[in-house]
Coordinates of C-alpha atoms in Angstrom, one line a residue:
Chain A
M993 CA -3.1 -31.5 -0.5
K994 CA -6.5 -31.1 -1.7
L995 CA -8.2 -28.1 -0.4
V996 CA -11.8 -26.9 -1.1
V997 CA -12.5 -23.1 -0.1
A998 CA -16.0 -22.5 0.2
G999 CA -18.1 -19.5 1.1
K1000 CA -21.0 -17.2 0.1
G1001 CA -20.5 -14.8 -2.6
G1002 CA -19.1 -11.6 -1.1
S1003 CA -17.3 -13.4 1.9
G1004 CA -13.9 -12.8 0.4
K1005 CA -13.4 -16.6 -0.5
T1006 CA -11.9 -15.9 -3.8
S1007 CA -9.3 -13.3 -2.5
I1008 CA -8.5 -15.8 0.1
S1009 CA -8.1 -18.9 -2.2
G1010 CA -6.3 -16.9 -4.7
T1011 CA -3.8 -15.4 -2.5
M1012 CA -3.3 -18.7 -0.5
A1013 CA -2.5 -20.3 -3.9
R1014 CA 0.0 -17.7 -4.7
L1015 CA 1.6 -17.9 -1.2
L1016 CA 1.8 -21.7 -1.3
G1017 CA 3.5 -21.5 -4.8
R1018 CA 6.0 -19.3 -3.4
S1019 CA 6.8 -21.6 -0.5
G1020 CA 7.7 -24.2 -2.9
H1021 CA 4.4 -26.0 -3.6
T1022 CA 3.1 -26.7 -7.2
V1023 CA -0.3 -25.4 -7.3
L1024 CA -3.3 -26.0 -9.4
A1025 CA -6.1 -23.6 -8.7
I1026 CA -9.5 -24.6 -9.9
D1027 CA -12.3 -22.0 -10.5
G1028 CA -15.6 -23.8 -9.7
D1029 CA -17.7 -20.8 -10.1
S1030 CA -17.6 -19.8 -13.7
N1031 CA -16.5 -16.2 -12.7
P1032 CA -13.4 -14.5 -13.9
N1033 CA -12.4 -13.4 -10.4
L1034 CA -10.0 -16.2 -9.4
A1035 CA -8.0 -15.3 -12.4
L1036 CA -7.6 -11.7 -11.4
T1037 CA -7.0 -12.5 -7.8
L1038 CA -4.0 -15.0 -8.9
G1039 CA -2.8 -12.0 -11.2
I1040 CA -3.8 -13.5 -14.6
P1041 CA -5.3 -10.9 -17.0
A1042 CA -8.8 -11.6 -18.0
E1043 CA -8.0 -11.5 -21.6
R1044 CA -5.8 -14.6 -21.2
M1045 CA -8.8 -16.4 -20.2
D1046 CA -10.7 -15.7 -23.2
S1047 CA -9.0 -18.2 -25.6
L1048 CA -9.1 -21.0 -23.1
P1049 CA -11.1 -24.1 -24.0
T1050 CA -13.4 -25.2 -21.2
L1051 CA -13.5 -28.5 -19.6
S1052 CA -16.3 -30.6 -21.0
R1053 CA -17.9 -33.9 -20.3
D1054 CA -16.2 -35.4 -23.4
M1055 CA -13.0 -35.7 -21.3
L1056 CA -14.8 -38.1 -18.9
E1057 CA -15.4 -41.8 -19.1
R1058 CA -17.5 -44.1 -17.0
S1059 CA -15.8 -45.5 -13.9
A1060 CA -16.9 -47.6 -10.6
E1061 CA -16.8 -44.1 -9.0
G1062 CA -19.2 -42.6 -11.7
T1063 CA -16.7 -40.8 -14.0
R1064 CA -13.1 -40.3 -14.4
L1065 CA -10.8 -38.5 -16.6
K1066 CA -10.0 -40.2 -20.0
M1067 CA -6.6 -38.8 -19.9
S1068 CA -4.1 -37.8 -17.2
L1069 CA -4.5 -34.5 -15.4
E1070 CA -1.2 -33.4 -16.8
E1071 CA -2.6 -33.8 -20.3
V1072 CA -5.8 -32.0 -19.3
C1073 CA -3.6 -29.1 -17.8
A1074 CA -1.3 -29.1 -20.8
T1075 CA -4.3 -28.0 -23.1
H1076 CA -6.7 -26.4 -20.5
S1077 CA -5.0 -24.6 -17.9
V1078 CA -3.3 -21.0 -17.7
P1079 CA 0.0 -20.7 -16.1
G1080 CA 0.1 -17.7 -13.5
P1081 CA 2.8 -16.3 -11.4
D1082 CA 4.5 -18.3 -8.4
N1083 CA 4.2 -21.7 -9.9
V1084 CA 0.3 -21.6 -9.8
S1085 CA -1.8 -22.8 -12.9
L1086 CA -5.4 -22.0 -13.0
L1087 CA -8.2 -24.4 -14.5
V1088 CA -11.5 -22.9 -15.2
M1089 CA -14.5 -25.4 -15.2
A1090 CA -16.7 -23.2 -17.4
H1091 CA -16.4 -19.6 -18.8
P1092 CA -19.5 -17.3 -17.9
R1093 CA -20.7 -17.4 -21.5
H1094 CA -20.7 -21.0 -21.3
A1095 CA -22.1 -21.4 -17.8
G1096 CA -24.5 -24.4 -17.3
T1097 CA -23.4 -26.2 -20.5
G1098 CA -20.7 -28.2 -18.7
Chain B
M143 CA -19.6 -29.6 -14.7
H144 CA -19.8 -31.3 -11.1
A145 CA -18.6 -34.7 -12.6
T146 CA -15.8 -32.9 -14.4
V147 CA -14.7 -31.1 -11.1
R148 CA -14.8 -34.2 -9.0
S149 CA -12.9 -36.2 -11.7
V150 CA -10.2 -33.6 -11.7
I151 CA -9.7 -33.5 -8.0
E152 CA -9.9 -37.3 -7.8
A153 CA -6.8 -37.4 -10.4
H154 CA -4.9 -34.7 -8.7
S155 CA -1.6 -35.9 -7.0
D156 CA -1.8 -36.7 -3.4
A157 CA 1.8 -35.6 -2.8
P158 CA 2.0 -33.1 0.0
E159 CA 4.0 -30.7 -2.0
D160 CA 1.2 -30.7 -4.9
V161 CA -1.5 -28.5 -3.8
C162 CA -5.0 -28.5 -5.6
I163 CA -7.3 -25.5 -4.4
L164 CA -10.9 -25.6 -5.6
D165 CA -12.6 -22.2 -5.2
T166 CA -16.3 -22.6 -5.0
E167 CA -19.6 -21.0 -4.1
A168 CA -20.5 -24.2 -2.6
S169 CA -24.1 -24.5 -2.7
P170 CA -25.7 -27.4 -1.3
E171 CA -26.1 -28.8 -4.8
H172 CA -22.2 -28.5 -5.7
L173 CA -21.4 -30.4 -2.5
S174 CA -24.1 -33.0 -2.3
R175 CA -23.2 -33.9 -5.9
G176 CA -19.8 -34.8 -4.9
T177 CA -17.6 -32.1 -6.1
A178 CA -15.5 -32.2 -3.0
Q179 CA -15.5 -35.8 -2.3
Y180 CA -11.8 -36.4 -2.8
A181 CA -10.9 -33.2 -0.7
E182 CA -8.9 -33.6 2.4
T183 CA -9.6 -30.1 3.9
M184 CA -12.6 -27.7 3.4
L185 CA -12.1 -24.0 4.7
V186 CA -15.3 -22.2 4.9
V187 CA -14.7 -18.4 4.7
V188 CA -17.2 -16.5 6.9
E189 CA -17.8 -13.0 7.9
P190 CA -18.5 -11.8 11.5
Y191 CA -22.2 -11.4 11.2
Y192 CA -25.0 -13.9 11.9
K193 CA -26.1 -14.6 8.3
S194 CA -22.7 -15.4 7.0
L195 CA -21.8 -17.5 10.0
E196 CA -25.2 -19.5 9.9
T197 CA -24.4 -20.0 6.2
G198 CA -20.8 -21.2 7.0
R199 CA -22.2 -23.5 9.6
R200 CA -24.6 -25.2 6.9
M201 CA -21.7 -25.5 4.6
S202 CA -19.5 -27.0 7.2
L203 CA -22.1 -29.6 8.0
L204 CA -22.4 -30.4 4.3
G205 CA -18.6 -30.8 4.2
K206 CA -18.6 -33.1 7.3
D207 CA -21.5 -35.2 5.8
L208 CA -19.6 -35.7 2.8
G209 CA -16.8 -37.2 4.8
I210 CA -14.3 -34.5 4.3
P211 CA -11.7 -35.2 7.0
R212 CA -11.1 -31.6 8.1
V213 CA -13.6 -28.8 7.8
A214 CA -12.8 -25.5 9.3
L215 CA -13.7 -21.9 9.3
V216 CA -11.7 -18.8 8.1
A217 CA -12.8 -15.8 9.7
N218 CA -12.6 -13.0 7.4
K219 CA -13.0 -9.2 7.2
L220 CA -12.6 -8.8 11.1
R221 CA -12.5 -5.0 12.1
D222 CA -11.7 -5.5 15.9
E223 CA -11.7 -7.7 18.8
R224 CA -15.6 -7.9 19.0
D225 CA -15.7 -9.5 15.4
R226 CA -13.1 -11.9 16.5
A227 CA -15.1 -13.0 19.6
A228 CA -18.3 -13.2 17.8
V229 CA -16.9 -15.8 15.3
T230 CA -15.2 -17.7 18.2
E231 CA -18.3 -17.8 20.2
F232 CA -20.4 -19.0 17.3
A233 CA -17.7 -21.7 16.3
E234 CA -17.6 -22.9 20.0
A235 CA -21.5 -23.2 20.3
N236 CA -21.7 -25.1 17.1
G237 CA -18.6 -27.3 17.4
L238 CA -16.8 -25.8 14.6
E239 CA -13.2 -25.5 14.3
I240 CA -11.4 -22.3 13.3
A241 CA -8.5 -22.3 10.9
G242 CA -7.5 -18.8 11.3
F243 CA -8.4 -15.1 11.6
V244 CA -8.0 -12.5 8.8
P245 CA -8.3 -8.7 9.4
F246 CA -10.4 -6.5 7.2
D247 CA -8.3 -5.2 4.5
D248 CA -9.0 -1.9 2.9
T249 CA -6.4 -2.2 0.1
L250 CA -8.7 -4.8 -1.5
P251 CA -11.1 -2.5 -3.4
G252 CA -8.0 -0.7 -4.6
A253 CA -6.6 -4.0 -6.0
E254 CA -9.9 -4.7 -7.6
R255 CA -10.2 -1.4 -9.3
A256 CA -6.7 -1.8 -10.7
G257 CA -7.6 -5.4 -11.8
E258 CA -4.5 -6.6 -9.9
A259 CA -3.9 -9.5 -7.7
P260 CA -4.3 -8.4 -3.9
L261 CA -0.8 -10.2 -3.4
D262 CA 0.8 -7.8 -6.3
F263 CA -1.1 -4.7 -5.4
A264 CA -0.6 -4.6 -1.5
P265 CA 1.9 -7.5 -0.5
D266 CA 2.6 -6.4 3.0
T267 CA -0.8 -6.0 4.5
A268 CA -1.9 -7.8 7.8
A269 CA -4.5 -9.7 5.8
V270 CA -1.9 -11.3 3.5
A271 CA 0.3 -12.2 6.5
A272 CA -2.7 -13.8 8.3
I273 CA -3.6 -15.8 4.9
D274 CA 0.0 -16.7 4.6
E275 CA 0.1 -18.2 8.3
I276 CA -3.2 -20.3 7.5
A277 CA -1.9 -21.5 4.1
Q278 CA 1.4 -22.8 5.6
R279 CA -0.3 -24.3 8.5
E280 CA -2.9 -26.2 6.4
A281 CA 0.0 -27.3 3.9
G282 CA 2.0 -28.5 6.9
G283 CA 5.3 -26.8 5.7
N284 CA 5.5 -29.3 2.9
G285 CA 6.9 -26.9 0.2
R286 CA 9.9 -27.7 -1.5
A287 CA 11.7 -24.1 -0.8

């Protein structure tokens, strides 16, 4: 299942998406949570300490190649996750699109 | 950045037991550039007041325009029956679906202060139970457990 959780800042969307990710992991799903907002809150909501995020390489456009759809990943998603995601509790891993200090450079 | 997100979601497994959750502010720019193009479901989190509902309505329309098969509201921070009725009325008037209702949770600020996940800080709240119900329903009970 591919799910987007959207909402205004302050609506509680990150608490909801993070909690949902953990609960789905607990019920036997393999969950990839993607932080599309360049803020560290999803990590905290998942129970991943903020300092774990500091050493994480960000996803960059170098990982993409042209395709009929526009772009696609050059490598498999598993390979991307192996180097770019952080494992969290309950079988959830987290992929962050860009760190706040890199925001806008992706 | 948008191309990267889109490519990751596209590459993610379609198997029902594999879940990919994208948390996004979902500005019109994000969505119109196709970030959510490969998503099956978009949940739009709203609070029970007009400005939030109106933003949620616009986000929902964007999601539908993008062709996301299921777009539904999650009503959050509900303090009483009146809040619930306000969201229900708004959704009905605008032809929007509601995926579920989450009550106001006063343990959240405490979790934030402690730097902990809401689920670890206070796992037995009514809000967590409501979120669980929504999550399992959306996932269609496809967990391995």
